[in-house]
Coordinates of C-alpha atoms in Angstrom, one line a residue:
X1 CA 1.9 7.2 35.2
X2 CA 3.7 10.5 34.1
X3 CA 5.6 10.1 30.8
X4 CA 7.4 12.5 28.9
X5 CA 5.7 14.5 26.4
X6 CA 6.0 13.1 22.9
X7 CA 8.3 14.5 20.4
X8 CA 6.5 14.1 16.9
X9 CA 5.4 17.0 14.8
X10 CA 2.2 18.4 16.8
X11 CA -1.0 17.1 15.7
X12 CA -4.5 18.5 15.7
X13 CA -5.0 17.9 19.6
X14 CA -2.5 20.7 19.9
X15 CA -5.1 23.2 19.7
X16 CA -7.5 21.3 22.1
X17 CA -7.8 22.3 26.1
X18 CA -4.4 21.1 27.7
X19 CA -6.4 18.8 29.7
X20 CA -3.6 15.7 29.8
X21 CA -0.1 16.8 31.6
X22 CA 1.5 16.1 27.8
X23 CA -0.9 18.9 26.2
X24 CA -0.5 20.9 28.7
X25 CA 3.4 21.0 28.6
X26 CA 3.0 20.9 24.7
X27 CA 1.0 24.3 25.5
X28 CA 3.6 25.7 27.7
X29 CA 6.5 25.0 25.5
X30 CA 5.0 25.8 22.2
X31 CA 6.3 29.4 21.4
X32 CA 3.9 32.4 21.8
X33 CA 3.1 34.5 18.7
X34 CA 5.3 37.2 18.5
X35 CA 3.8 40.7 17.0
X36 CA 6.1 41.7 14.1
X37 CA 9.8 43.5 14.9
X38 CA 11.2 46.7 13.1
X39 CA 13.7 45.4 10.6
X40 CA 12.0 41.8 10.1
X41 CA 11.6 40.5 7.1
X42 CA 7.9 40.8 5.7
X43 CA 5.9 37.5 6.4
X44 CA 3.7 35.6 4.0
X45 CA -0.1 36.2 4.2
X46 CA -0.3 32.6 5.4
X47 CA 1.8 33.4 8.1
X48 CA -0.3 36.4 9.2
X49 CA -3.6 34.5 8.9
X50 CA -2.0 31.9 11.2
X51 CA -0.5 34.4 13.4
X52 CA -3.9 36.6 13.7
X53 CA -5.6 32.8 14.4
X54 CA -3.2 32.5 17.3
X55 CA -2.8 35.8 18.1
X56 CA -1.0 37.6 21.2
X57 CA -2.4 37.4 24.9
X58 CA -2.7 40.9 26.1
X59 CA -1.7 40.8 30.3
X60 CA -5.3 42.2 31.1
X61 CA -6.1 43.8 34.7
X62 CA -7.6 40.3 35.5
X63 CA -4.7 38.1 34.6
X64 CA -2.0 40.3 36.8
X65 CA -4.1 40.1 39.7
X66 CA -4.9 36.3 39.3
X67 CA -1.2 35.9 38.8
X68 CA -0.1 37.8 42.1
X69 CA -3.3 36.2 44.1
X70 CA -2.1 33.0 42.8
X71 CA 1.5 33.5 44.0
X72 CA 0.5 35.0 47.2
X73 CA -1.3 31.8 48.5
X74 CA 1.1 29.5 47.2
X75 CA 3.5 31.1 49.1
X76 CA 0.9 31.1 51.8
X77 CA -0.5 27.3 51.8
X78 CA 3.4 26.4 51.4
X79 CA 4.3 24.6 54.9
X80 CA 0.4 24.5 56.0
X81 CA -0.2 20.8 57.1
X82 CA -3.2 19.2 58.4
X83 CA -5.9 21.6 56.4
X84 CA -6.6 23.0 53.2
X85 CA -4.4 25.1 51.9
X86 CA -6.6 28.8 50.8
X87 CA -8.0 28.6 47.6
X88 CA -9.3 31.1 45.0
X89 CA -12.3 31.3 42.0
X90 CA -12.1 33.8 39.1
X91 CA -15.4 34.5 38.4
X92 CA -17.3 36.7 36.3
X93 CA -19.9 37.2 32.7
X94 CA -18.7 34.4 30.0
X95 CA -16.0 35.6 27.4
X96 CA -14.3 37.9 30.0
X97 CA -11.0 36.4 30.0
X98 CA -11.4 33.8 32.7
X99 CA -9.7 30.7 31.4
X100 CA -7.0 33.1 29.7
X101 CA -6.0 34.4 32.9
X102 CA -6.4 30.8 34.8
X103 CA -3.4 29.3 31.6
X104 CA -1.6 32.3 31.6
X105 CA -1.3 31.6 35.5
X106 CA -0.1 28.0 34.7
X107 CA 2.2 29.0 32.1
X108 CA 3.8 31.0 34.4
X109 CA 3.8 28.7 37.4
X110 CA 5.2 25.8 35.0
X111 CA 8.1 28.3 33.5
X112 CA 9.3 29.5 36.7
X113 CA 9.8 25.7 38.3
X114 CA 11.2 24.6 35.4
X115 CA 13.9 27.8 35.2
X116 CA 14.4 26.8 39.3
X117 CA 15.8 23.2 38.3
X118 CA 17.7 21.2 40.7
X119 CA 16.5 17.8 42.5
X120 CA 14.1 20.2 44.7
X121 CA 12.2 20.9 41.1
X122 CA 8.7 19.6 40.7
X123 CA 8.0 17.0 37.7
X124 CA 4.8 18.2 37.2
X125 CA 4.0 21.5 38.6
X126 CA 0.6 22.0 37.3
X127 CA -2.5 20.0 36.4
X128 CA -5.6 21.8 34.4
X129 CA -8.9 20.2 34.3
X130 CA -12.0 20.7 33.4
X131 CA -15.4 19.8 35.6
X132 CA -17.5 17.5 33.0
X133 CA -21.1 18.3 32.6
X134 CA -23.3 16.9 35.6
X135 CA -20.2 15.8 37.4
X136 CA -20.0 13.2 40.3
X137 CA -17.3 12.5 42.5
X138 CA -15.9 9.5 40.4
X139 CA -16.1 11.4 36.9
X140 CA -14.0 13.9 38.9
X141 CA -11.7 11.4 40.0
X142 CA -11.7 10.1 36.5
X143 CA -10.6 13.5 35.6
X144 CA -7.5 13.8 37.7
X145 CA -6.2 10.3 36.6
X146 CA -6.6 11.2 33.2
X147 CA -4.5 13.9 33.6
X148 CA -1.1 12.0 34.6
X149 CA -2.3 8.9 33.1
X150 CA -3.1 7.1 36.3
X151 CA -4.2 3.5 35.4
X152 CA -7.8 3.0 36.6
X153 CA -10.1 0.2 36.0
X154 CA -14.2 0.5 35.8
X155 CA -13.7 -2.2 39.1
X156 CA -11.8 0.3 41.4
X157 CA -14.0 2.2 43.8
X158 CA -13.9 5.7 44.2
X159 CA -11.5 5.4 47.3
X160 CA -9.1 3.7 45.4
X161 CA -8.8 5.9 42.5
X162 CA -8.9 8.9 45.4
X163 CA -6.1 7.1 47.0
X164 CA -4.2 6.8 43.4
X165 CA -4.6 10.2 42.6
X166 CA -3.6 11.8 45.4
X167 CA -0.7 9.3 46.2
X168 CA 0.4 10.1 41.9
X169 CA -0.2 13.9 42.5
X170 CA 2.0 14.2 45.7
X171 CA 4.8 12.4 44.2
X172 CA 5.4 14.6 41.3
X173 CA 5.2 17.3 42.9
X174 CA 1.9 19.0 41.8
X175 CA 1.9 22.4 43.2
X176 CA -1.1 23.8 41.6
X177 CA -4.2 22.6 40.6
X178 CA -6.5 24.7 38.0
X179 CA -9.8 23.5 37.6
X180 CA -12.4 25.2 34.9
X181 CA -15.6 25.2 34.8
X182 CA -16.3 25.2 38.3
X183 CA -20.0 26.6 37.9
X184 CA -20.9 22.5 36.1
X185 CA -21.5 21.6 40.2
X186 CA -24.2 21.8 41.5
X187 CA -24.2 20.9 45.3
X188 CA -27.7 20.5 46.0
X189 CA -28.1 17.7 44.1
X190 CA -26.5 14.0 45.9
X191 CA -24.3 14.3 42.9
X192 CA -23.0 17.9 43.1
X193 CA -22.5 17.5 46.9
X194 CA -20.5 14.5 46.2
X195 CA -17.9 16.0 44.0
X196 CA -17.8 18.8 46.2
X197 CA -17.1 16.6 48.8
X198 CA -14.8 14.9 46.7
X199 CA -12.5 18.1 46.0
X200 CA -12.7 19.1 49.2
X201 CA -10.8 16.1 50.1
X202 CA -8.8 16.8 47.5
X203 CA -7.0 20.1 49.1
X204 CA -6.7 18.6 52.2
X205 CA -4.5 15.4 51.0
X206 CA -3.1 17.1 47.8
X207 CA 0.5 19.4 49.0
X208 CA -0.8 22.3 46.4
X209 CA -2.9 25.5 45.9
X210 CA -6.7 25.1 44.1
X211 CA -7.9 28.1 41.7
X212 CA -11.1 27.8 39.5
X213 CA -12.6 29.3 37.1
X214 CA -16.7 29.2 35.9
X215 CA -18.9 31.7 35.3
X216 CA -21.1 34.0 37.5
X217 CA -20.5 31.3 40.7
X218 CA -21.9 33.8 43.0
X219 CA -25.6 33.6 41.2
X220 CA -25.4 29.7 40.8
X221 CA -25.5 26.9 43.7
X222 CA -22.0 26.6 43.6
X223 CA -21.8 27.9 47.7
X224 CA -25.5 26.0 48.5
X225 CA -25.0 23.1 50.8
X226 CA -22.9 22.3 53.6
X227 CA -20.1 21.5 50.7
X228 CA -21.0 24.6 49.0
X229 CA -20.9 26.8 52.6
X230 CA -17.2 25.2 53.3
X231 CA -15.8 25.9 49.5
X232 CA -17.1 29.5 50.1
X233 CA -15.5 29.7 53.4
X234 CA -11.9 28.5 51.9
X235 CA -12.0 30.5 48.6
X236 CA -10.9 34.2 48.0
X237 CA -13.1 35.8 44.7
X238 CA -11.9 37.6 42.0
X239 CA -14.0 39.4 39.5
X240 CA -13.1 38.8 36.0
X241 CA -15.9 41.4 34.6
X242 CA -15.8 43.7 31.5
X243 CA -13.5 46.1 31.0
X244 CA -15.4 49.8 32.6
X245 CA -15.4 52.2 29.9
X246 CA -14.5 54.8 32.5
X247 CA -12.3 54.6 35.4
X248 CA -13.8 57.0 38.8
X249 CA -10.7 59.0 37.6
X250 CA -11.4 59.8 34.0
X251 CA -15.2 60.6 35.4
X252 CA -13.9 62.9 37.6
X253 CA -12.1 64.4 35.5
X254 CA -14.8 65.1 33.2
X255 CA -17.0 66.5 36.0
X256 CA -13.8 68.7 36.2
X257 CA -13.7 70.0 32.6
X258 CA -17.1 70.3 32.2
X259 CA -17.4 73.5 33.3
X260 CA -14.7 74.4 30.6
X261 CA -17.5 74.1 28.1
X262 CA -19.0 77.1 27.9
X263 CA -15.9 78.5 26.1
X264 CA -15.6 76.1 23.7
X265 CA -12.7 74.4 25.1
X266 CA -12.7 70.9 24.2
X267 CA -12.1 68.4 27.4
X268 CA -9.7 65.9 28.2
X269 CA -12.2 63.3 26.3
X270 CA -11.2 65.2 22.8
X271 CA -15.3 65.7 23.1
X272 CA -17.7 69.0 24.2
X273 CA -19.5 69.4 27.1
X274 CA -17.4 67.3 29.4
X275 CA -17.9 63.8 27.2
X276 CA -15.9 61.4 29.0
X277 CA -13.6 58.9 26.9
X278 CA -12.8 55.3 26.9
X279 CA -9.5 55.4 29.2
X280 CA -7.5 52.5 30.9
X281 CA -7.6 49.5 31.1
X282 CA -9.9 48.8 28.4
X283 CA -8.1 51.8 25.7
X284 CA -5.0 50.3 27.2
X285 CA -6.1 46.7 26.3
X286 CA -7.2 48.3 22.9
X287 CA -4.0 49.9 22.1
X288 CA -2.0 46.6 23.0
X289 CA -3.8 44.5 20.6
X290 CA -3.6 47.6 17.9
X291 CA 0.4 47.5 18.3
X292 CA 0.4 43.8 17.8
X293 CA -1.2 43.8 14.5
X294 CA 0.4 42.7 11.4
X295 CA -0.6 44.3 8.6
X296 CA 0.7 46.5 5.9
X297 CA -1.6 49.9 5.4
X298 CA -3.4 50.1 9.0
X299 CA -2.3 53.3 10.7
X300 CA -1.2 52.9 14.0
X301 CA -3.4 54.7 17.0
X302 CA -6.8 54.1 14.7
X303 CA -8.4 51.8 16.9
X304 CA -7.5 53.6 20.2
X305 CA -9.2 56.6 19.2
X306 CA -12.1 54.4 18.2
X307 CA -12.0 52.9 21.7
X308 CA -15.6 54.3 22.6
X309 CA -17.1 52.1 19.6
X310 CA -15.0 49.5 20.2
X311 CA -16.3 49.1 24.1
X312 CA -20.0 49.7 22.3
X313 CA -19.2 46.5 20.1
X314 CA -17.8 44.3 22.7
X315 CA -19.4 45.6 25.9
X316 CA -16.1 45.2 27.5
X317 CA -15.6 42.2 27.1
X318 CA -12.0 40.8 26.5
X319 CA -12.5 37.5 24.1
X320 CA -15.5 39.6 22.0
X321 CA -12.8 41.7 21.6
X322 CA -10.4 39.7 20.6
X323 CA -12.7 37.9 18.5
X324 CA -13.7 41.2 16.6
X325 CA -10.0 42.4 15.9
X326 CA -8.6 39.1 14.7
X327 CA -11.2 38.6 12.6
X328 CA -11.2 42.1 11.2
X329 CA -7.2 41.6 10.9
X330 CA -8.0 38.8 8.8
X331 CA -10.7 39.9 6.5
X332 CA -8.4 42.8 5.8
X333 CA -5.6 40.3 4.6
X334 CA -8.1 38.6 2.2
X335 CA -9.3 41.4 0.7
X336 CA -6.0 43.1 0.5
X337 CA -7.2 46.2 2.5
X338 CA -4.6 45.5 5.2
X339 CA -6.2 48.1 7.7
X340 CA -9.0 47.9 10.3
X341 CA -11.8 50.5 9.9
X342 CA -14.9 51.4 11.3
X343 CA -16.8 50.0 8.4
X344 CA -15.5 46.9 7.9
X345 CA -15.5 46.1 11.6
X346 CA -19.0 47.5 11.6
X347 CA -19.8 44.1 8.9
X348 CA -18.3 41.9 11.4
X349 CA -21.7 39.8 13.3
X350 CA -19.9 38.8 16.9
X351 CA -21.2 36.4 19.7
X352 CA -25.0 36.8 20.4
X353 CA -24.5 39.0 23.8
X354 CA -21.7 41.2 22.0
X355 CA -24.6 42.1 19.4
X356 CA -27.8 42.2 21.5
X357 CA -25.6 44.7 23.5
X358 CA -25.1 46.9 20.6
X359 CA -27.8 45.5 18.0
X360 CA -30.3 45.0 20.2
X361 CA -33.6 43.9 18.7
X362 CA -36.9 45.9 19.2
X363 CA -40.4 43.6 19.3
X364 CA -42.0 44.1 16.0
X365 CA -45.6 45.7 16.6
X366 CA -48.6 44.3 15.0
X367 CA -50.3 47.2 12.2
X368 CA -52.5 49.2 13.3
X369 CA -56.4 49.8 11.8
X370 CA -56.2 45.8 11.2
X371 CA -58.4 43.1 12.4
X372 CA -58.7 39.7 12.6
X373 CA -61.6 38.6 10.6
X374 CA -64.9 37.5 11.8
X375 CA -67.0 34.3 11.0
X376 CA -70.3 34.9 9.4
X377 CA -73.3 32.5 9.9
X378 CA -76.2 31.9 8.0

């Protein structure tokens, strides 16, 4: 059943995946972090070490062309009977914003039926899951009851808990269904072909639009199988991968103003010798983050101008990123510094494939003019 989400004080599930339709409208609802305002009064360093915790979403490239893909085949799969309805599957390296842009999506999707109203309005617009490890079709199916709270026993078969869901789902008006961690299935194996199977079904008797999310699909046996071959042939990709730290323009243009050099001139990259520099999106993304900061000595523009060893420390990636300047916001609020540097963020150790992209470790050799030493006999 579908019940209203619950009015006490939000516990410590509040931070857990919105993976029930009450967390997920307790996500929706729950007011974004908001950078601070000329003329607002200062806030408290607990406030700002809760507020660099939460911390702003930046609209990266990947999560305004999820959110116009997304809106584009809802609009699409709208009146389509009989079939399934397109689907998409935003792929791409882990940490590169994936999930971010899949919730953002459903934020949006959530906001905008509940601003439409009116008896036409959906109850629940959106359901989130996510694909448990080693999934089968019932744990699936377990899934999307959990989510409204459909009542299942351990002695209904998986037809009947199919039938429930899809009978629960269509009634209150799901419109779009986000699934993460579509990369779990594996549909070479009886199991993975079964909840393959089993979502297929899915899209053709649930009135809504699929998107997932998992990582690197293409190079996994996510599209092996006859399952696998008809999910390919229904889903539209988009890459989520790092940010470039060049755009084809900004290395044109250095090919451009390289032959400058010979003067002296210095390039569009502030460099010699044509050195190209870290342009949109990712100085963009850098310089969005930078203005949401809260703290009282950083100098604004520092960090975009350190945009090349920023994309050095992160390899592009948008939650290494993240990860690096919150952290660095709130080390500098601890130790009353209140301003990023080089130096301090140069302490920071990030995620194992953020440092063995810009640490990366060298095989120690073994000394030379030493030997092992031998056995004598006598």
């Amino acid at each position: 059943m579908v019940t209203d989400a619950p009015t006490a004080a939000p516990g410590p599930e509040q931070d857990a995946s919105p993976t029930t339709w009450e967390l997920f409208q307790r996500f929706v609802t729950d007011p974004a972090p908001e950078p601070p305002k000329p003329g607002d009064p200062p806030r408290t360093a607990e406030q700002r070490l809760a507020y660099h915790s939460r911390f702003v979403t930046v609209r990266t490239p990947a999560v305004v062309r999820t959110s116009l893909e997304v809106r584009t085949l809802m609009a699409l799969g709208r009146h389509q009977q009989a079939t399934a309805r397109p689907s998409l599957i935003v792929t791409g390296p882990p940490t590169t914003g994936k999930t971010t842009a899949l919730l953002e999506v459903g934020r949006t999707c959530h906001l905008a039926e509940q601003a439409r109203g009116g008896p036409a309005a959906s109850q629940v617009p959106v359901a989130y899951l996510l694909v448990p490890p080693g999934a089968t079709a019932k744990t699936l199916a377990l899934e999307f009851a959990r989510y409204l709270g459909i009542p299942v026993s351990s002695r209904m078969t998986l037809t009947q808990i199919t039938a429930a869901v899809c009978h629960t789902y269509n009634t209150v008006g799901v419109r779009l269904v986000l699934i993460d961690e579509i990369h779990r299935l594996t549909p070479r194996t009886t199991n993975g072909a079964g909840a393959a199977d089993f979502l297929k079904d899915l899209t053709e008797k649930i009135r809504a639009t699929f998107v997932y999310a998992g990582i690197d699909v293409t190079a996994t046996q996510l599209f092996t199988g006859t399952a696998g071959a008809q999910l390919a042939g229904r889903a539209q990709l988009i890459d989520c991968d790092p940010l470039p730290a060049t755009t084809p323009a900004d290395r044109a243009n250095s090919t451009t103003t390289s032959s400058r050099s010979s003067t002296g001139e210095k390039t569009a990259g502030g460099g010699r010798n044509g050195a190209a520099v870290v342009t949109r999106p990712f100085r963009e993304t850098v310089t969005a983050m930078e203005n949401a900061l809260d703290l009282d000595h950083h100098r604004p523009g520092s960090l975009a101008r350190l945009a090349p060893y920023l994309h050095q420390r992160t390899a592009g990636r948008i939650g290494s990123l993240s990860r690096l300047l919150r952290r660095a916001a709130i080390t500098a609020i601890l130790d009353g510094t209140e301003k990023i540097t080089r130096t301090a963020m140069d302490t920071i150790t990030l995620d194992h494939l953020a440092e063995q992209h810009y640490r990366p470790r060298t095989v120690a050799r073994k000394p030379t003019g030493t030997s092992r030493p031998t056995r004598t006999t006598t």
